[in-house]
Amino acid sequence: QVQLVESGGGSVQAGESLRLSCVASEYLGEYFCVGWFRRAPGREREGVAVLNSAETTLYADSVKGRFTISSDIAQNTLYLEMNTLRPEDTALYYCAASSSGCPPAVLYGVPWSSVDGLFDSWGPGAQVTVSA
């Protein structure tokens, strides 16, 4: 499995921005599938954003219009730009990759609450704390 390491977490005030990065230990593949997830204290892990090689992007309703997922596959790097942060965005953020890809037909056929099941490589996480 590919090794993933996140960076860029920190503590900010509500309304501010952060950019998370995730570097993979190897080429993610021509048919890559990557994503960002988060786990807030006392809550289940949830999907934040997913991106595949067909440039299909999906976002959790709670972050649409504020977060943007992107990649630089040549650099084996994944990004999450987070704007207008809210206290409820406070969580440990994980990047993830799928070794089998996630074509649009698969992505759109999976309930968002189960999208993490598509991924088999996970980073250790980066803490994001947003204060009011």
PDB file of N, CA, C and O in Angstrom, residues 7 12 14 21 23-24 28-29 34-35 39 43 56 59 69 71-72 79-80 82 92 103 112 122 125-126 130:
ATOM      1  N   SER A   7       0.138  17.286   5.942  1.00  0.00           N
ATOM      2  CA  SER A   7       0.762  18.434   6.585  1.00  0.00           C
ATOM      3  C   SER A   7      -0.113  19.649   6.360  1.00  0.00           C
ATOM      4  O   SER A   7      -1.021  19.623   5.518  1.00  0.00           O
ATOM      5  N   VAL A  12      -6.700  28.027  13.819  1.00  0.00           N
ATOM      6  CA  VAL A  12      -7.071  29.289  13.198  1.00  0.00           C
ATOM      7  C   VAL A  12      -8.355  29.812  13.824  1.00  0.00           C
ATOM      8  O   VAL A  12      -9.042  29.097  14.560  1.00  0.00           O
ATOM      9  N   ALA A  14     -12.242  31.401  13.282  1.00  0.00           N
ATOM     10  CA  ALA A  14     -13.355  31.224  12.344  1.00  0.00           C
ATOM     11  C   ALA A  14     -13.257  32.263  11.235  1.00  0.00           C
ATOM     12  O   ALA A  14     -12.936  33.437  11.488  1.00  0.00           O
ATOM     13  N   SER A  21      -1.901  19.512   2.800  1.00  0.00           N
ATOM     14  CA  SER A  21      -1.199  18.780   1.753  1.00  0.00           C
ATOM     15  C   SER A  21      -1.035  17.335   2.178  1.00  0.00           C
ATOM     16  O   SER A  21      -0.989  17.030   3.374  1.00  0.00           O
ATOM     17  N   VAL A  23       1.354  14.011   0.835  1.00  0.00           N
ATOM     18  CA  VAL A  23       2.343  13.472  -0.095  1.00  0.00           C
ATOM     19  C   VAL A  23       2.312  11.950  -0.049  1.00  0.00           C
ATOM     20  O   VAL A  23       2.358  11.348   1.032  1.00  0.00           O
ATOM     21  N   ALA A  24       2.249  11.352  -1.214  1.00  0.00           N
ATOM     22  CA  ALA A  24       2.256   9.890  -1.334  1.00  0.00           C
ATOM     23  C   ALA A  24       3.667   9.390  -1.591  1.00  0.00           C
ATOM     24  O   ALA A  24       4.483  10.082  -2.190  1.00  0.00           O
ATOM     25  N   LEU A  28       0.607   7.585  -7.824  1.00  0.00           N
ATOM     26  CA  LEU A  28      -0.738   7.138  -7.482  1.00  0.00           C
ATOM     27  C   LEU A  28      -1.450   6.419  -8.624  1.00  0.00           C
ATOM     28  O   LEU A  28      -2.531   5.881  -8.418  1.00  0.00           O
ATOM     29  N   GLY A  29      -0.878   6.451  -9.798  1.00  0.00           N
ATOM     30  CA  GLY A  29      -1.455   5.690 -10.893  1.00  0.00           C
ATOM     31  C   GLY A  29      -2.251   6.537 -11.866  1.00  0.00           C
ATOM     32  O   GLY A  29      -2.737   7.619 -11.524  1.00  0.00           O
ATOM     33  N   VAL A  34      -8.408   9.631  -4.895  1.00  0.00           N
ATOM     34  CA  VAL A  34      -7.912  10.141  -3.627  1.00  0.00           C
ATOM     35  C   VAL A  34      -9.004  10.914  -2.916  1.00  0.00           C
ATOM     36  O   VAL A  34      -9.972  11.352  -3.534  1.00  0.00           O
ATOM     37  N   GLY A  35      -8.828  11.081  -1.616  1.00  0.00           N
ATOM     38  CA  GLY A  35      -9.853  11.788  -0.878  1.00  0.00           C
ATOM     39  C   GLY A  35      -9.368  12.334   0.444  1.00  0.00           C
ATOM     40  O   GLY A  35      -8.262  11.998   0.906  1.00  0.00           O
ATOM     41  N   ARG A  39     -12.357  13.283  11.284  1.00  0.00           N
ATOM     42  CA  ARG A  39     -13.021  12.736  12.454  1.00  0.00           C
ATOM     43  C   ARG A  39     -12.987  13.788  13.546  1.00  0.00           C
ATOM     44  O   ARG A  39     -11.902  14.153  14.018  1.00  0.00           O
ATOM     45  N   ARG A  43     -17.232  11.808  17.244  1.00  0.00           N
ATOM     46  CA  ARG A  43     -18.025  11.546  16.052  1.00  0.00           C
ATOM     47  C   ARG A  43     -17.353  10.507  15.169  1.00  0.00           C
ATOM     48  O   ARG A  43     -16.157  10.232  15.301  1.00  0.00           O
ATOM     49  N   THR A  56     -13.532  13.925 -11.543  1.00  0.00           N
ATOM     50  CA  THR A  56     -14.787  13.938 -10.804  1.00  0.00           C
ATOM     51  C   THR A  56     -14.495  14.347  -9.373  1.00  0.00           C
ATOM     52  O   THR A  56     -13.599  13.793  -8.733  1.00  0.00           O
ATOM     53  N   TYR A  59     -18.142  16.412  -2.803  1.00  0.00           N
ATOM     54  CA  TYR A  59     -17.924  17.074  -1.525  1.00  0.00           C
ATOM     55  C   TYR A  59     -19.069  16.772  -0.559  1.00  0.00           C
ATOM     56  O   TYR A  59     -20.217  16.608  -0.964  1.00  0.00           O
ATOM     57  N   ILE A  69     -10.749  20.356  -3.328  1.00  0.00           N
ATOM     58  CA  ILE A  69      -9.760  19.285  -3.415  1.00  0.00           C
ATOM     59  C   ILE A  69      -9.056  19.387  -4.758  1.00  0.00           C
ATOM     60  O   ILE A  69      -9.681  19.694  -5.777  1.00  0.00           O
ATOM     61  N   SER A  71      -5.103  18.069  -6.956  1.00  0.00           N
ATOM     62  CA  SER A  71      -3.946  17.183  -6.911  1.00  0.00           C
ATOM     63  C   SER A  71      -2.877  17.637  -7.881  1.00  0.00           C
ATOM     64  O   SER A  71      -3.157  18.337  -8.858  1.00  0.00           O
ATOM     65  N   ASP A  72      -1.660  17.235  -7.597  1.00  0.00           N
ATOM     66  CA  ASP A  72      -0.537  17.374  -8.504  1.00  0.00           C
ATOM     67  C   ASP A  72       0.060  15.972  -8.579  1.00  0.00           C
ATOM     68  O   ASP A  72       0.966  15.626  -7.807  1.00  0.00           O
ATOM     69  N   TYR A  79      -4.146  18.005  -2.266  1.00  0.00           N
ATOM     70  CA  TYR A  79      -4.374  19.209  -1.480  1.00  0.00           C
ATOM     71  C   TYR A  79      -5.844  19.325  -1.066  1.00  0.00           C
ATOM     72  O   TYR A  79      -6.737  18.808  -1.737  1.00  0.00           O
ATOM     73  N   LEU A  80      -6.050  20.039   0.030  1.00  0.00           N
ATOM     74  CA  LEU A  80      -7.399  20.439   0.425  1.00  0.00           C
ATOM     75  C   LEU A  80      -7.321  21.903   0.855  1.00  0.00           C
ATOM     76  O   LEU A  80      -6.738  22.218   1.899  1.00  0.00           O
ATOM     77  N   MET A  82      -9.088  24.956   2.348  1.00  0.00           N
ATOM     78  CA  MET A  82     -10.238  25.153   3.230  1.00  0.00           C
ATOM     79  C   MET A  82     -10.401  26.632   3.526  1.00  0.00           C
ATOM     80  O   MET A  82      -9.516  27.238   4.139  1.00  0.00           O
ATOM     81  N   LEU A  92      -9.632  15.890  13.104  1.00  0.00           N
ATOM     82  CA  LEU A  92      -8.407  15.302  12.578  1.00  0.00           C
ATOM     83  C   LEU A  92      -8.697  14.948  11.123  1.00  0.00           C
ATOM     84  O   LEU A  92      -9.639  14.203  10.851  1.00  0.00           O
ATOM     85  N   PRO A 103     -13.972   5.053 -10.608  1.00  0.00           N
ATOM     86  CA  PRO A 103     -14.598   5.710 -11.758  1.00  0.00           C
ATOM     87  C   PRO A 103     -15.934   6.328 -11.353  1.00  0.00           C
ATOM     88  O   PRO A 103     -16.512   5.954 -10.343  1.00  0.00           O
ATOM     89  N   TRP A 112     -22.680   8.439   0.294  1.00  0.00           N
ATOM     90  CA  TRP A 112     -21.579   9.244   0.800  1.00  0.00           C
ATOM     91  C   TRP A 112     -21.099   8.740   2.163  1.00  0.00           C
ATOM     92  O   TRP A 112     -19.914   8.772   2.454  1.00  0.00           O
ATOM     93  N   TRP A 122      -4.251   5.075   4.085  1.00  0.00           N
ATOM     94  CA  TRP A 122      -4.628   6.226   4.900  1.00  0.00           C
ATOM     95  C   TRP A 122      -3.396   6.864   5.530  1.00  0.00           C
ATOM     96  O   TRP A 122      -2.455   6.176   5.930  1.00  0.00           O
ATOM     97  N   GLY A 125      -3.041  11.533   9.716  1.00  0.00           N
ATOM     98  CA  GLY A 125      -3.937  12.619  10.070  1.00  0.00           C
ATOM     99  C   GLY A 125      -3.218  13.908  10.429  1.00  0.00           C
ATOM    100  O   GLY A 125      -2.060  13.911  10.857  1.00  0.00           O
ATOM    101  N   ALA A 126      -3.917  15.026  10.225  1.00  0.00           N
ATOM    102  CA  ALA A 126      -3.428  16.361  10.589  1.00  0.00           C
ATOM    103  C   ALA A 126      -4.557  17.081  11.317  1.00  0.00           C
ATOM    104  O   ALA A 126      -5.684  17.130  10.826  1.00  0.00           O
ATOM    105  N   VAL A 130     -10.468  25.097  14.811  1.00  0.00           N
ATOM    106  CA  VAL A 130     -11.025  26.395  14.461  1.00  0.00           C
ATOM    107  C   VAL A 130     -11.749  26.957  15.686  1.00  0.00           C
ATOM    108  O   VAL A 130     -12.682  26.334  16.192  1.00  0.00           O
TER     109      VAL A 130
END
